[in-house]
Coordinates of C-alpha atoms in Angstrom, one line a residue:
M228 CA 5.0 1.0 -12.7
Q229 CA 3.5 4.4 -11.1
R230 CA 5.8 6.4 -12.7
L231 CA 4.5 5.3 -15.9
H232 CA 1.3 6.7 -15.2
F233 CA 1.4 9.4 -17.3
V234 CA 2.7 7.6 -20.4
Y235 CA -0.1 4.6 -19.8
F236 CA -3.0 7.5 -19.3
F237 CA -2.2 9.1 -22.7
C238 CA -1.5 5.9 -24.8
K239 CA -4.1 6.4 -27.9
E240 CA -4.3 2.8 -28.6
S241 CA -5.6 1.9 -25.4
D242 CA -9.4 1.1 -25.3
D243 CA -9.1 1.7 -21.8
H244 CA -11.8 4.2 -20.9
R245 CA -11.3 4.6 -17.3
N246 CA -9.8 8.1 -17.9
L247 CA -13.2 9.5 -19.5
H248 CA -15.8 7.6 -17.4
Y249 CA -14.4 7.4 -13.8
P250 CA -14.5 11.1 -13.0
L251 CA -17.4 12.3 -15.7
R252 CA -19.8 9.7 -15.4
R253 CA -22.8 11.2 -13.6
Q254 CA -23.3 8.3 -11.3
R255 CA -19.4 7.9 -10.3
Q256 CA -19.4 11.6 -10.2
M257 CA -22.2 11.2 -7.2
C258 CA -20.5 8.4 -5.7
I259 CA -17.4 10.4 -5.1
R260 CA -19.6 13.4 -3.6
D261 CA -21.4 10.6 -1.3
R262 CA -18.1 9.2 0.0
F263 CA -16.4 12.7 0.6
E264 CA -19.5 13.9 2.5
I265 CA -19.5 10.4 4.7
E266 CA -15.8 10.8 5.0
L267 CA -16.1 14.6 6.2
G268 CA -19.1 13.6 8.5
L269 CA -16.6 10.6 10.2
I270 CA -13.6 13.1 10.4
E271 CA -15.7 15.8 11.9
G272 CA -17.5 13.6 14.2
T273 CA -21.2 14.6 12.8
L274 CA -21.7 10.6 11.7
E275 CA -21.1 7.4 13.1
A276 CA -19.5 4.6 11.7
K277 CA -22.8 2.7 12.2
D278 CA -24.7 5.2 10.6
V279 CA -23.0 5.1 7.2
P280 CA -25.1 2.8 5.2
S281 CA -28.0 4.6 5.8
E282 CA -26.3 8.1 5.3
W283 CA -25.3 6.6 1.8
S284 CA -28.7 5.3 1.4
R285 CA -29.9 9.1 2.0
L286 CA -27.4 10.3 -0.4
M287 CA -27.9 8.0 -3.6
K288 CA -31.8 8.9 -3.1
K289 CA -30.8 12.6 -2.9
Y290 CA -28.7 13.0 -5.9
L291 CA -29.4 9.9 -8.2
D292 CA -33.0 9.2 -7.0
I293 CA -31.7 5.4 -6.4
D294 CA -33.6 3.3 -3.4
M295 CA -30.7 1.1 -2.4
E296 CA -32.7 -1.2 -0.4
L297 CA -34.8 -2.0 -3.2
L298 CA -31.5 -2.3 -4.8
G299 CA -30.3 -4.8 -2.2
K300 CA -33.4 -6.9 -2.5
E301 CA -32.7 -7.8 -6.2
K302 CA -31.2 -11.1 -7.4
N303 CA -27.3 -10.7 -7.3
I304 CA -25.0 -11.8 -10.2
D305 CA -25.3 -15.8 -9.0
G306 CA -29.4 -15.2 -9.3
V307 CA -29.7 -15.7 -5.4
T308 CA -32.3 -13.0 -3.8
G309 CA -30.8 -12.1 -0.8
N310 CA -29.6 -8.4 1.1
N311 CA -27.1 -7.0 -1.3
Y312 CA -27.5 -3.5 0.4
Y313 CA -24.1 -3.2 2.1
K314 CA -22.2 -5.3 -0.9
D315 CA -23.8 -2.7 -3.7
G316 CA -23.8 0.4 -1.6
C317 CA -21.5 2.0 1.0
M318 CA -18.7 -1.2 1.1
Q319 CA -19.1 -2.0 -2.6
D320 CA -15.2 -1.2 -3.0
I321 CA -11.7 -1.7 -0.9
H322 CA -10.7 1.9 -0.2
W323 CA -12.3 2.0 3.1
S324 CA -11.5 -1.7 4.5
F325 CA -8.3 -0.3 4.5
M326 CA -8.7 3.9 5.8
A327 CA -8.2 4.8 2.5
I328 CA -10.0 7.9 3.6
G329 CA -10.2 11.1 0.7
Y330 CA -9.2 8.7 -1.7
F331 CA -11.7 9.3 -4.4
P332 CA -10.7 12.8 -5.8
T333 CA -7.2 12.0 -6.3
Y334 CA -8.3 9.6 -9.4
T335 CA -9.8 12.7 -11.0
L336 CA -6.7 15.1 -9.9
G337 CA -4.4 12.5 -11.1
A338 CA -6.0 12.4 -14.6
M339 CA -5.7 16.1 -14.8
Y340 CA -2.1 16.4 -13.6
A341 CA -1.1 13.9 -16.1
A342 CA -2.9 15.8 -18.8
Q343 CA -0.8 19.0 -18.2
F344 CA 2.4 17.4 -17.5
M345 CA 1.7 15.8 -21.0
N346 CA 1.0 18.9 -22.4
A347 CA 4.4 20.6 -21.0
C348 CA 6.5 17.2 -21.9
Q349 CA 4.8 17.5 -25.8
K350 CA 5.8 21.1 -25.9
D351 CA 9.3 20.5 -24.6
L352 CA 10.0 17.3 -26.6
G353 CA 8.9 18.3 -30.3
G354 CA 5.3 18.1 -30.1
E355 CA 2.3 16.0 -29.8
A356 CA 3.3 13.7 -32.9
A357 CA 7.1 13.3 -31.5
V358 CA 5.9 12.1 -27.9
D359 CA 3.1 10.1 -29.6
A360 CA 5.8 8.3 -31.7
M361 CA 8.1 7.7 -28.9
I362 CA 5.4 6.1 -26.9
T363 CA 4.3 4.0 -30.3
E364 CA 7.8 2.7 -30.8
G365 CA 8.6 2.1 -26.9
K366 CA 11.4 5.0 -27.0
L367 CA 10.4 6.2 -23.6
D368 CA 13.7 7.3 -22.2
K369 CA 13.3 11.1 -23.1
I370 CA 10.0 11.1 -21.5
L371 CA 11.1 9.5 -18.6
E372 CA 14.2 11.8 -18.4
W373 CA 11.7 14.5 -18.7
Q374 CA 9.6 13.3 -16.0
R375 CA 12.9 12.6 -13.8
E376 CA 14.0 16.4 -14.3
K377 CA 10.9 18.3 -14.0
I378 CA 9.0 16.1 -11.2
W379 CA 10.5 13.4 -9.9
Q380 CA 13.8 14.6 -8.7
H381 CA 12.2 17.3 -6.4
G382 CA 10.3 14.4 -4.5
S383 CA 8.4 16.6 -1.6
I384 CA 10.7 19.6 -1.7
F385 CA 7.8 21.7 -3.1
E386 CA 4.1 22.1 -2.5
T387 CA 1.9 20.6 -5.3
D388 CA 1.1 23.8 -7.0
E389 CA 4.7 24.9 -7.5
L390 CA 6.0 21.8 -8.2
C391 CA 2.7 22.1 -11.4
K392 CA 4.2 25.4 -12.2
R393 CA 7.9 24.3 -12.4
A394 CA 7.1 21.5 -14.3
S395 CA 4.2 22.9 -16.8
G396 CA 4.5 26.9 -16.4
S397 CA 1.5 27.2 -14.0
V398 CA -0.7 25.8 -11.5
L399 CA -3.1 22.9 -12.1
D400 CA -5.4 23.9 -15.2
S401 CA -8.3 21.7 -15.9
A402 CA -8.1 22.9 -19.3
H403 CA -5.6 20.3 -20.3
F404 CA -7.6 17.7 -19.0
R405 CA -10.7 18.6 -21.2
R406 CA -8.4 19.1 -24.2
H407 CA -7.3 15.6 -23.6
L408 CA -10.9 14.2 -23.3
E409 CA -12.0 16.0 -26.2
S410 CA -9.2 15.0 -28.3
R411 CA -9.5 11.7 -27.6
Y412 CA -13.0 10.9 -27.3
G413 CA -14.7 13.7 -29.9
H414 CA -16.9 16.8 -28.3

């Protein structure tokens, strides 16, 4: 399933807009930045785990002008007034509970690599229309073979930049991701 990621990511029929809003939504960007700053503080020893909720609140106020303490006192989804401070704040998702540190920026990086690899795959396999037809018809053999030859067979032999260069002709270039978003969602 993981190997099909860039195929799924670029299916035109999908109404899944996560690849647009996840990396680009202002609030999500700030949450990613908040998490990065907090994780860096924890790793460098400048922040104690017990101080994470207050640091989260400080950063949300600084970057988004959101008062987490007021937000935490609002009615929750069940209509119960209570302190949702941690649930709606620094512990709103599962990543930190299993020590997935540094995980959030990888969503955007994965989307950028997927766009660049898809672009290279399209060039090698007859163009965008040809690859779109393969995906639409469920004929993924050539696409999967391209991924196998250009990416998967190398495992961890090459550093990321080198693998990207070998597969696509250049190191990671955000222009591919931007073109994908513009073509899919307009300017």
